[in-house]
Tab-separated table of C-alpha atoms and ligand atoms in Angstrom:
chain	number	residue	atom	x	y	z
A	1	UNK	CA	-177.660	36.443	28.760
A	2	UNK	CA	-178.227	37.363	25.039
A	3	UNK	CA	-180.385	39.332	24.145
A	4	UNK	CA	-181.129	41.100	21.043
A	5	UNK	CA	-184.126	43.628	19.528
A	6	UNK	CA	-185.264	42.746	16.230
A	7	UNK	CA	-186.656	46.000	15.183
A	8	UNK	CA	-189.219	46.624	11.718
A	9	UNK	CA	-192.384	48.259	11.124
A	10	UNK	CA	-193.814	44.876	11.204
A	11	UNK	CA	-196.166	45.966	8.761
A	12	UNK	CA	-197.339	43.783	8.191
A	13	UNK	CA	-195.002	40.667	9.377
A	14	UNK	CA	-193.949	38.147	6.954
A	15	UNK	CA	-192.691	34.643	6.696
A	16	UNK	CA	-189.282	36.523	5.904
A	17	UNK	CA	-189.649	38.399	9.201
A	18	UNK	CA	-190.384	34.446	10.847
A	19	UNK	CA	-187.237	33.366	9.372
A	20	UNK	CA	-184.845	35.834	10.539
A	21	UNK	CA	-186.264	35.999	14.321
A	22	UNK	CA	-186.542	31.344	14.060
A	23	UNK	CA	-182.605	31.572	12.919
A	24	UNK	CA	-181.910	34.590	15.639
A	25	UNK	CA	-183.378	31.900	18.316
A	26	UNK	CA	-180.173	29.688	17.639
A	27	UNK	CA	-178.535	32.724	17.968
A	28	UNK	CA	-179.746	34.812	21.407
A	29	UNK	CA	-181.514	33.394	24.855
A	30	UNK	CA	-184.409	36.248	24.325
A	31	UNK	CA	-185.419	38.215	21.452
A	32	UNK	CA	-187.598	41.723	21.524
A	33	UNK	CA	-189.634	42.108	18.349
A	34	UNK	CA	-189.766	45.569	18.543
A	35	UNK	CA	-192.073	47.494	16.420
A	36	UNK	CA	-191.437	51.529	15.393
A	37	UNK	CA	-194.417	53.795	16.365
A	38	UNK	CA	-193.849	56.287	13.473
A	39	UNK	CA	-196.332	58.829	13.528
A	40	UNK	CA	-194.884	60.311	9.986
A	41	UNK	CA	-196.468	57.108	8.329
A	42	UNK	CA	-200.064	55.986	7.562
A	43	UNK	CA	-199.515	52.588	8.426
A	44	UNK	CA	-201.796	49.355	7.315
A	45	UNK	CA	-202.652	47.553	10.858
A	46	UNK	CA	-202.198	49.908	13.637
A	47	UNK	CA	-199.551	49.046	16.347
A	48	UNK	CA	-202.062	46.903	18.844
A	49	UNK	CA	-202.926	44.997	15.469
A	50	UNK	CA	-199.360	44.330	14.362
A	51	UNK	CA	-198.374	43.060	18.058
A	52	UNK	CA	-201.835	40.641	18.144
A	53	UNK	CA	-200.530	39.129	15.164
A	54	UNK	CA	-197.131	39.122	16.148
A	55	UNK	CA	-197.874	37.599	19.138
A	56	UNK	CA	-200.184	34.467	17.179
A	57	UNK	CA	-197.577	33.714	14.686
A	58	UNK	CA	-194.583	33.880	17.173
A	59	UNK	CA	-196.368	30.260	18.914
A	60	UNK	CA	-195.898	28.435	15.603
A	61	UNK	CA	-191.931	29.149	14.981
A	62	UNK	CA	-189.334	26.819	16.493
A	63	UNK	CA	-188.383	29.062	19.415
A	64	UNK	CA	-185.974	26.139	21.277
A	65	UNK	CA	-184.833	27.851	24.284
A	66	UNK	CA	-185.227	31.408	23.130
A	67	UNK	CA	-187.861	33.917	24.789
A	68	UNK	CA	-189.702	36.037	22.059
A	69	UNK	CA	-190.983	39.077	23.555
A	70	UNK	CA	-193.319	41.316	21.267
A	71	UNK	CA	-193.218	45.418	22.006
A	72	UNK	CA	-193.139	48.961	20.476
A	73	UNK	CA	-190.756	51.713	20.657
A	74	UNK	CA	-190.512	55.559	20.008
A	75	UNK	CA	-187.363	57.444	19.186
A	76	UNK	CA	-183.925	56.290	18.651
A	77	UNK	CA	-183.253	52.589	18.441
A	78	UNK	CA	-180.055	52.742	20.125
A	79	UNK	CA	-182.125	54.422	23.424
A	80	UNK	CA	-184.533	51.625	23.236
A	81	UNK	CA	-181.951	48.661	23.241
A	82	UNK	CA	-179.757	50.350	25.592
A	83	UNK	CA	-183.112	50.682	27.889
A	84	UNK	CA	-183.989	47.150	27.379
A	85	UNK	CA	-179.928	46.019	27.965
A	86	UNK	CA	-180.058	44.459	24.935
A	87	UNK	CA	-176.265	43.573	23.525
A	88	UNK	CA	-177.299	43.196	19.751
A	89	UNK	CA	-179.591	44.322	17.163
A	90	UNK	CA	-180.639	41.830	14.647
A	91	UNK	CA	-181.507	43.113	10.916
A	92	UNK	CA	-182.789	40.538	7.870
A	93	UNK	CA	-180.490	41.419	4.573
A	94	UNK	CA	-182.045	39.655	1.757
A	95	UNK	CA	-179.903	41.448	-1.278
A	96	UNK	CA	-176.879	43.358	-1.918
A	97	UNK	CA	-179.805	46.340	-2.376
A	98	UNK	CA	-180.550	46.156	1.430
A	99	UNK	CA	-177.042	46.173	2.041
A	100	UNK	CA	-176.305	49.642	1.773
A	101	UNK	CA	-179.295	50.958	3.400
A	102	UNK	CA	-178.834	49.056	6.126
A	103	UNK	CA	-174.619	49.349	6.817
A	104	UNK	CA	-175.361	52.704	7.027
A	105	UNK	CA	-177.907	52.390	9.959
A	106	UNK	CA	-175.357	49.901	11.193
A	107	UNK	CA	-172.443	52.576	11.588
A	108	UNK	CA	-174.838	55.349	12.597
A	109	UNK	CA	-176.128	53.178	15.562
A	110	UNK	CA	-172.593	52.157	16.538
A	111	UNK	CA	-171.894	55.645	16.648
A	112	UNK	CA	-174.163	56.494	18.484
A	113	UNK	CA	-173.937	53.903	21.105
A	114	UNK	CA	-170.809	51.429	20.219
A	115	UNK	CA	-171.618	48.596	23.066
A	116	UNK	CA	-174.568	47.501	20.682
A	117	UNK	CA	-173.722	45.178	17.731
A	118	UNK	CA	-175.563	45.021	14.773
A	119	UNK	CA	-176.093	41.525	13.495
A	120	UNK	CA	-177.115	41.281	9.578
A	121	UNK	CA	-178.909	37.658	8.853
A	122	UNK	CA	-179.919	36.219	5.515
A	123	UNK	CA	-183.263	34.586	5.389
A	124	UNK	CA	-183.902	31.176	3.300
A	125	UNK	CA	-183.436	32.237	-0.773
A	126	UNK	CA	-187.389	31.152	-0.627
A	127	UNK	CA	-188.105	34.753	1.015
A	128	UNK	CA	-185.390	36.884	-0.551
A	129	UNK	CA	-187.777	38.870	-2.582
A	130	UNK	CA	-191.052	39.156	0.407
A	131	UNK	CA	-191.282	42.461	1.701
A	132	UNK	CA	-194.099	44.094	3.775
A	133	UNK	CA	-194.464	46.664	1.464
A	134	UNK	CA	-194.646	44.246	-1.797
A	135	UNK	CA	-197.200	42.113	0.831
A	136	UNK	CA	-199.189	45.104	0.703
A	137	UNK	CA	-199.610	45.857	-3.157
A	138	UNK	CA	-199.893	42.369	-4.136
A	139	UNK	CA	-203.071	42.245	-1.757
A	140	UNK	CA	-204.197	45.491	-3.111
A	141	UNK	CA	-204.424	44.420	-6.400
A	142	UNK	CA	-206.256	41.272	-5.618
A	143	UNK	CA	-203.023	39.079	-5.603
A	144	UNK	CA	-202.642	35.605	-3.722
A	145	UNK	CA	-200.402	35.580	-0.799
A	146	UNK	CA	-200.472	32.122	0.199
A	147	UNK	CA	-196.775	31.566	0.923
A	148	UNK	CA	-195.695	35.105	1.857
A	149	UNK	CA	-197.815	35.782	5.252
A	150	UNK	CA	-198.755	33.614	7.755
A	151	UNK	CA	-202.423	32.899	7.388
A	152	UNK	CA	-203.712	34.797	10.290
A	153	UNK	CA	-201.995	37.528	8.244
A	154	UNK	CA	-203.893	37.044	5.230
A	155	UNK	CA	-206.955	36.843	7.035
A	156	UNK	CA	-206.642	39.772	9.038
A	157	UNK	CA	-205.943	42.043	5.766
A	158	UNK	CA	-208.966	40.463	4.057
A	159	UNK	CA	-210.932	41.514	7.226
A	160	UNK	CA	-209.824	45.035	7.003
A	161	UNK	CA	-210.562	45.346	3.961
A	162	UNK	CA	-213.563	44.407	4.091
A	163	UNK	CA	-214.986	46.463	6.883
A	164	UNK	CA	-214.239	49.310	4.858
B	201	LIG	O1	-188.938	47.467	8.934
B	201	LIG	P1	-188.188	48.727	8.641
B	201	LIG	O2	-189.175	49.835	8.316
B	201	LIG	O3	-187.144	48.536	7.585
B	201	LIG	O4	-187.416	49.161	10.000
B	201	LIG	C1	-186.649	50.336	10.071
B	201	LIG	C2	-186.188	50.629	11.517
B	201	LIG	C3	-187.378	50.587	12.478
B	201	LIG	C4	-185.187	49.591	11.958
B	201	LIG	C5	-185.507	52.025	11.515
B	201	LIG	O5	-186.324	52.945	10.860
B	201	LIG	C6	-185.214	52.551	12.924
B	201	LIG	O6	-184.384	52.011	13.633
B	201	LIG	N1	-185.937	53.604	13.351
B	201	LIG	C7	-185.831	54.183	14.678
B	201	LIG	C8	-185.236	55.585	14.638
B	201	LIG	C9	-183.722	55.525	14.633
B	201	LIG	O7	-183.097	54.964	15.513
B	201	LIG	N2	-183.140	56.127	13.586
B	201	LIG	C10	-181.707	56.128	13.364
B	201	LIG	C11	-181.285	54.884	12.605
B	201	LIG	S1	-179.617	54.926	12.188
């Protein structure tokens, strides 16, 4: 049994994010989406919101035999996927940029618990440059997203906005 956490802020998720975790389903028999409950940042779509959509978009990738399980975690990574006996981590790299940021994450989790691999996957060149955070600005300013988010995603940030 393989099973890997694919952790983020998920904030929101993106077709990048679909991707990684459709190419991770070739990869692992299950598959946590895990999202980080960090109270140190005023997040867009609070954490039920992020896992409603999470769980909507996850029906429309091609999952083939792969279970996609959607939760939340506090604390160290390495706890959680030790908790959840979880053999890998799976991280998206879309540039040399992430690179760094993320080997060193890499080495500090194996460090702190070495019988957890990190895997580092490379989404289609389409997405290479679709981030949450860019997601987030590009809205702000009255940008189109088409593309970027799924729909639901789009929708669901119009919404909030708009009950404001
Ligand atoms: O989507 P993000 O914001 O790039 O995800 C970052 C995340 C959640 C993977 C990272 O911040 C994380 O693992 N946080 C949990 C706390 C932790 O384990 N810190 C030590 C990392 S070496």
């Amino acid at each position: 049994m393989r099973r890997a956490i694919y952790p983020g802020s998920f904030d929101p998720v993106t077709n990048g994010h679909l991707d990684i975790i459709e190419r991770g389903c070739k990869l692992f028999d299950e598959i946590i989406i895990a999202i980080l409950v960090n109270p140190d940042k005023q997040p867009f779509f609070s954490i039920e919101e992020r896992r409603d959509m999470l769980d909507q978009v996850l029906k429309t990738i091609k999952q083939q035999n792969c279970v996609l399980r959607v939760d939340d975690f506090e604390g160290l990574l390495v706890h959680y996927a030790v908790a959840q006996k979880a053999n890998a981590i799976v991280r998206g790299i879309r540039a040399i940029s992430d690179y760094e940021y993320e080997l060193q994450m890499a080495l500090m989790n194996r460090r702190l618990e070495p019988s957890i691999e990190t895997v580092f996957m490379m989404p289609a060149e389409t997405y290479s440059y679709v981030s949450s955070r860019l997601v987030k600005e590009v809205f702000q300013l009255g940008g189109e997203l088409a593309g970027l988010v799924p729909a639901v995603v789009e929708a669901r940030m119009k919404d909030k906005v708009n009950q404001k």
